[in-house]
CSV table of C-alpha atoms in Angstrom, one decimal:
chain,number,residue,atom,x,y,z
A,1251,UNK,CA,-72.2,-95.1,17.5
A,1252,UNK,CA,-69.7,-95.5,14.8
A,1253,UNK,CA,-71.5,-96.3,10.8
A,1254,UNK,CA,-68.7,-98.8,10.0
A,1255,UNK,CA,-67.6,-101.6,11.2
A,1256,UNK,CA,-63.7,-102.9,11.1
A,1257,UNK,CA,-61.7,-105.9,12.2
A,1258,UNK,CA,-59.8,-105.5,15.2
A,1259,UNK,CA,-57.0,-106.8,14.3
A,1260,UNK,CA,-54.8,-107.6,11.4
A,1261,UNK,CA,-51.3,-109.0,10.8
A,1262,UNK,CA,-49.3,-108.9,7.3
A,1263,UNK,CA,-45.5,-109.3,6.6
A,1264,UNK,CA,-43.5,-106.5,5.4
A,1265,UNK,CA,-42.8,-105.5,1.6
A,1266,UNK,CA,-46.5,-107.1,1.0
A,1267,UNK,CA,-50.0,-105.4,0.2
A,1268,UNK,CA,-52.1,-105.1,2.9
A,1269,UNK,CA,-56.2,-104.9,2.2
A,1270,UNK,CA,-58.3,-103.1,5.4
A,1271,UNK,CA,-61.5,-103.9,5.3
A,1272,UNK,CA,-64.2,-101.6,6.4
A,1273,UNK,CA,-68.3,-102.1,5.9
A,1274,UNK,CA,-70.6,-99.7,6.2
A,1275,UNK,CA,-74.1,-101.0,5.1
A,1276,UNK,CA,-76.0,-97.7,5.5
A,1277,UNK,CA,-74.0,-95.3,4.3
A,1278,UNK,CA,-76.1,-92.8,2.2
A,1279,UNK,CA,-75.4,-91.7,-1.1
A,1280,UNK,CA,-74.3,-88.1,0.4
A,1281,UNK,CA,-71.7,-89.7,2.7
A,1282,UNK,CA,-67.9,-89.9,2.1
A,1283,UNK,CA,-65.6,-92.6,2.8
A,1284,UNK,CA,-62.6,-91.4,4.9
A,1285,UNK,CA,-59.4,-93.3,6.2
A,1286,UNK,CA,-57.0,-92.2,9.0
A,1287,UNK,CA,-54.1,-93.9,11.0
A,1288,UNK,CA,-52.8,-93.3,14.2
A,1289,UNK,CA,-48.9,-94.3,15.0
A,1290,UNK,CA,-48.7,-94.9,18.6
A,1291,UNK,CA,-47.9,-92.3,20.5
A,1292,UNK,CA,-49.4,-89.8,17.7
A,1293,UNK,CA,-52.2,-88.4,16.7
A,1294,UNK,CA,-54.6,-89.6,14.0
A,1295,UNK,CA,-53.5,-89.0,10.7
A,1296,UNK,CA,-55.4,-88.5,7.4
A,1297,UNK,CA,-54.9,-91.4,4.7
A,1298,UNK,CA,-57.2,-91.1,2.0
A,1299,UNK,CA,-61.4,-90.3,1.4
A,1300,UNK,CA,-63.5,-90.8,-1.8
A,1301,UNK,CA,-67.1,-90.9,-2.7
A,1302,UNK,CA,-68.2,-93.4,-5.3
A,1303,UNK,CA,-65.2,-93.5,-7.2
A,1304,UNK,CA,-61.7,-95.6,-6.3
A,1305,UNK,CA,-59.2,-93.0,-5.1
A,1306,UNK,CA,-55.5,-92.8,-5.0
A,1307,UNK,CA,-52.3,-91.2,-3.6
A,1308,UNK,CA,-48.7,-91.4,-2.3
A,1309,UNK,CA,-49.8,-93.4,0.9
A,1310,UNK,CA,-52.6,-95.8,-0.3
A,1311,UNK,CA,-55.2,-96.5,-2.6
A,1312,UNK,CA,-59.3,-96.8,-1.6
A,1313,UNK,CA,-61.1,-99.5,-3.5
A,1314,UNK,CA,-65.0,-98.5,-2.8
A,1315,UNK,CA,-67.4,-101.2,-3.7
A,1316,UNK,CA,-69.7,-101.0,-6.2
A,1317,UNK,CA,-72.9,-100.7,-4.1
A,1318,UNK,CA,-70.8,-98.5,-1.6
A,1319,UNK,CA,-71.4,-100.2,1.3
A,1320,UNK,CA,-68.1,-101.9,2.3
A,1321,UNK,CA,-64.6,-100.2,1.4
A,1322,UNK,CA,-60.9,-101.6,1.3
A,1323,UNK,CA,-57.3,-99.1,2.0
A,1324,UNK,CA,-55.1,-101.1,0.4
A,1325,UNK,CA,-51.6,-100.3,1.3
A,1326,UNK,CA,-49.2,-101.7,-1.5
A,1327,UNK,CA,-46.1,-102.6,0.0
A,1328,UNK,CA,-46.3,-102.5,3.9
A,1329,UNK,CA,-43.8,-101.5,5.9
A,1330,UNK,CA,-42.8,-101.5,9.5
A,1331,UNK,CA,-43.8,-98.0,9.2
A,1332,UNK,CA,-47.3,-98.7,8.8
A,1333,UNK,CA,-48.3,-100.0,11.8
A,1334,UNK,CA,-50.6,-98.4,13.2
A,1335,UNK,CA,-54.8,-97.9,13.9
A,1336,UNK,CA,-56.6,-97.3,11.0
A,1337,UNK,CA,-59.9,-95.6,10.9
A,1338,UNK,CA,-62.7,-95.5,8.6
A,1339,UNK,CA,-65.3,-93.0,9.0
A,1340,UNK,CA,-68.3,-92.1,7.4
A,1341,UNK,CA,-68.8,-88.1,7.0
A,1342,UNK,CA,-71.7,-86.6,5.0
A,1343,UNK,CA,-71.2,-83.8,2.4
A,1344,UNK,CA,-72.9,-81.3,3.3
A,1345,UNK,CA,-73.2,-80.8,7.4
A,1346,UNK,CA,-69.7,-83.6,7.7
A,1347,UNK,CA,-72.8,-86.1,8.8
A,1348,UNK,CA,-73.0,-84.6,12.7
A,1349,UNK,CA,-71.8,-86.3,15.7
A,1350,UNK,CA,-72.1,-89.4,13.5
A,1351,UNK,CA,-69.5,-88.7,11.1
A,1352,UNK,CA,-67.0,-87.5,13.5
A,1353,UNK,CA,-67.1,-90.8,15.7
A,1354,UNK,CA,-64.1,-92.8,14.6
A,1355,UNK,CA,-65.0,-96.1,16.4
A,1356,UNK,CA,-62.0,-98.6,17.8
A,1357,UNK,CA,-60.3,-99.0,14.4
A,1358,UNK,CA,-58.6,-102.1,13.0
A,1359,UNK,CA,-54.6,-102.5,14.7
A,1360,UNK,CA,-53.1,-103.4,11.8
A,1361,UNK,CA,-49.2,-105.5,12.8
A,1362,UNK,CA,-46.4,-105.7,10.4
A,1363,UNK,CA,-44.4,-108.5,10.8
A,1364,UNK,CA,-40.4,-108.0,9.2
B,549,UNK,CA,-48.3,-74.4,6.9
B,550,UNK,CA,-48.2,-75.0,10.8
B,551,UNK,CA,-50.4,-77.6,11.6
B,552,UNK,CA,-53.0,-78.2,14.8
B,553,UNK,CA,-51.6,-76.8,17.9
B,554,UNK,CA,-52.4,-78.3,21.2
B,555,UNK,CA,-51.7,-76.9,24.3
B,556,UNK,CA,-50.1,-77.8,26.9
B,557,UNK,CA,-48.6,-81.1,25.8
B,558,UNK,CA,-48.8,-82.6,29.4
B,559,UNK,CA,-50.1,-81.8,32.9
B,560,UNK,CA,-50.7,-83.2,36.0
B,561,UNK,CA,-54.8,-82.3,37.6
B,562,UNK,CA,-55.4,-83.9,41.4
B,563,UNK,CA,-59.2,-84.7,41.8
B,564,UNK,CA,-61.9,-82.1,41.8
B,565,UNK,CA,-59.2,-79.7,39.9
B,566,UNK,CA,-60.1,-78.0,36.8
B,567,UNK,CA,-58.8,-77.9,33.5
B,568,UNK,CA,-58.7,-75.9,30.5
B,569,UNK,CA,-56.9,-76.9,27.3
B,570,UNK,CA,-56.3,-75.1,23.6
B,571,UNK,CA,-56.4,-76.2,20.4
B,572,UNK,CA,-54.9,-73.8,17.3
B,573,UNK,CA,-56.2,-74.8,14.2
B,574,UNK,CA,-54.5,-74.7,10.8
B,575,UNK,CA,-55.0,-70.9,9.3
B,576,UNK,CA,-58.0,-70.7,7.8
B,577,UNK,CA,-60.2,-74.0,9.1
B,578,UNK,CA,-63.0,-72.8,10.6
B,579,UNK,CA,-64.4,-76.6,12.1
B,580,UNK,CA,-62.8,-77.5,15.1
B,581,UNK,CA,-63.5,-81.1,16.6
B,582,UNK,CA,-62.7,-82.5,20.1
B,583,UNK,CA,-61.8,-85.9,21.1
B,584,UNK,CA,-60.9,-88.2,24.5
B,585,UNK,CA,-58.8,-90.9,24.0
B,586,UNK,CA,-58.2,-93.7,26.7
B,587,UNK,CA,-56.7,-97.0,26.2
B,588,UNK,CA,-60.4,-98.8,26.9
B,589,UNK,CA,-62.8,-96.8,25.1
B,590,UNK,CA,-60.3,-95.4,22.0
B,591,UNK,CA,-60.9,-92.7,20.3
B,592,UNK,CA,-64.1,-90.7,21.4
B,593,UNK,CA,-65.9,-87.8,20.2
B,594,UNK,CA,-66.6,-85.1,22.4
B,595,UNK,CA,-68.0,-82.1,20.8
B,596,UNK,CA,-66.9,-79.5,17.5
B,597,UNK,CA,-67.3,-75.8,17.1
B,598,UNK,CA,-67.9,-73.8,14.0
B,599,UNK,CA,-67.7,-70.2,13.6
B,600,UNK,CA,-67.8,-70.0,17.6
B,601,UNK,CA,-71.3,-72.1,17.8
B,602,UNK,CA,-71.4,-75.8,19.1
B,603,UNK,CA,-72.7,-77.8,16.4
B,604,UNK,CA,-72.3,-81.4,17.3
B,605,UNK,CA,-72.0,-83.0,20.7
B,606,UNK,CA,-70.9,-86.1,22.1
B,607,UNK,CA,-72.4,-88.7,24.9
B,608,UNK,CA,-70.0,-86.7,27.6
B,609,UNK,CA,-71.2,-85.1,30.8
B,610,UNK,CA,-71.6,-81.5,31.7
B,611,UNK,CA,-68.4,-80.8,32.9
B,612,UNK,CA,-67.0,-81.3,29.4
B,613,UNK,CA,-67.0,-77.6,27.9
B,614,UNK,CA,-65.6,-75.8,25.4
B,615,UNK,CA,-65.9,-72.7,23.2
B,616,UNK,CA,-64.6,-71.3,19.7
B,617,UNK,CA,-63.1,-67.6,19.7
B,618,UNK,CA,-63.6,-65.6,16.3
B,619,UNK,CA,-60.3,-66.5,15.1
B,620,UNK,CA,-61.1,-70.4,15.2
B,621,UNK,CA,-59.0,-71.0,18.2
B,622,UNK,CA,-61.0,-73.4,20.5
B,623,UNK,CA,-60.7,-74.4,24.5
B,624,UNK,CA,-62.4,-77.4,26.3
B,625,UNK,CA,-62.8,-77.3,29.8
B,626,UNK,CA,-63.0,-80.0,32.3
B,627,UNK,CA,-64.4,-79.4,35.5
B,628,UNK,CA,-64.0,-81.7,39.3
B,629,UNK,CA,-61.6,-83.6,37.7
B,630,UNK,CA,-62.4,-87.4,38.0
B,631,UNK,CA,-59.8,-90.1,38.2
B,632,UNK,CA,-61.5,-91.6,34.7
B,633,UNK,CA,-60.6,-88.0,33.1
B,634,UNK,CA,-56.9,-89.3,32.7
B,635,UNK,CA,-56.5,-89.3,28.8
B,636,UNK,CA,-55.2,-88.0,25.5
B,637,UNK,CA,-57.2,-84.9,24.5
B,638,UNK,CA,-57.0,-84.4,20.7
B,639,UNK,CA,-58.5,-82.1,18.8
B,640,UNK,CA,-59.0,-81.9,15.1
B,641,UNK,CA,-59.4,-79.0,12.3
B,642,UNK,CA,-61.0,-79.2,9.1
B,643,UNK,CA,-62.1,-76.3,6.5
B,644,UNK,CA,-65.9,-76.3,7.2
B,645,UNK,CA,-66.6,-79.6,8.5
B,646,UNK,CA,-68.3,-81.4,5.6
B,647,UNK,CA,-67.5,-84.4,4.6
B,648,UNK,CA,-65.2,-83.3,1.1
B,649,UNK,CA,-63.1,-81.7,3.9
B,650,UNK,CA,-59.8,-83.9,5.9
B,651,UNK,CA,-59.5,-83.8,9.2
B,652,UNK,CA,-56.2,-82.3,10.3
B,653,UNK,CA,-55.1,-83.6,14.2
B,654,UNK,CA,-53.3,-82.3,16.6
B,655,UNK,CA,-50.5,-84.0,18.5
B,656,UNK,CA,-52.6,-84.0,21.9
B,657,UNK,CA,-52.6,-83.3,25.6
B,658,UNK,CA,-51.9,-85.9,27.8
B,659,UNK,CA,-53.7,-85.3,31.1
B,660,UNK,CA,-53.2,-87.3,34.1
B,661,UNK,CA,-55.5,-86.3,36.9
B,662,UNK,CA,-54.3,-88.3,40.3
């Protein structure tokens, strides 16, 4: 069974920020935090990952709380363009955390309104 | 870079058919990961391969195979195709599999088996 657990659904309007929650209560101190998205009719893609520190790049920024076990992608300025799945995973340093870290779970659908 | 390559992109199985699909990796990942995507049960991890050996398995039945040749390149195998085998097959690369690592997907093989 997925580690995390994620809303199934969540609606913003465009040009906005958008904050995915995801928790994940016993995540262990080894384990990464990763994000992906999947645009329908694609496959998953990678969004960001981070391990105790926040992390950021082009597409999004990961705020990890302090205690680790909950985690928010915040996307700055939604677009129609961002609707998609998103997936938070759990995957352990050293061995990627076995079947464990590679079960993604059913993801929040995240709706952009214009 | 090329990215994942998935083979074939689409085929048609009738019951009790087998099939056999490929998966390229990105040069130089060693980690190849499966998955089965249907529109109930989303995204679902079927097994991953590294340096030719299975090292993490699903909850999938027996006729779910695959295998890793020394140059990465994987196969899965589905034998007596079932009606409920219809799905998106994805597969996924990463360097070695730990958790620093992304996850790199392929576009997918849709497979309808009637």
């Amino acid at each position: 069974d997925a580690k995390t657990t994620q809303p199934n659904s969540m609606e913003s309007n465009e040009e906005e920020p958008v904050h995915l929650p995801c928790n994940h209560s016993t995540i262990s101190g080894t384990d990464y935090i990763h994000w992906y998205r999947q645009l329908p009719s694609q496959g998953p893609e990678y969004v960001i990952h981070g391990l105790t520190s926040n992390v950021n790049n082009r597409m999004a920024s990961l705020a990890i709380a302090e205690d680790r076990k909950s985690s928010t992608l915040i996307l700055h300025r939604a677009t129609l363009r961002d609707a998609a799945v998103y997936y938070c995973i759990l995957r352990g340093m050293y061995s990627g955390g076995g079947a464990d870290g590679l079960t993604f779970g059913k993801g929040t659908h995240l709706i952009i309104q214009p | 870079k090329a990215g994942v390559t998935q083979t074939p992109r689409y085929l048609i199985k009738t019951r009790g058919q087998q099939v056999t699909l490929s998966c390229s990796p990105i040069s130089g990942h060693r980690s190849v990961s499966w998955y089965q995507q249907t529109p109930g049960q989303g995204l679902q991890f079927l097994f991953e391969y590294f340096s030719e050996t299975q090292r993490n398995k699903g909850n999938f039945p027996g006729r779910f195979s695959g295998r890793q040749f020394s140059n990465s390149r994987s196969e899965m195998n589905v034998s007596t195709l079932e009606l409920g085998d219809s799905a998106l097959y994805l597969c996924a690369s990463s360097l070695t599999g730990t958790g620093a690592n992304v996850l790199t997907f392929g576009a997918g093989s849709r497979l309808t088996v009637l």
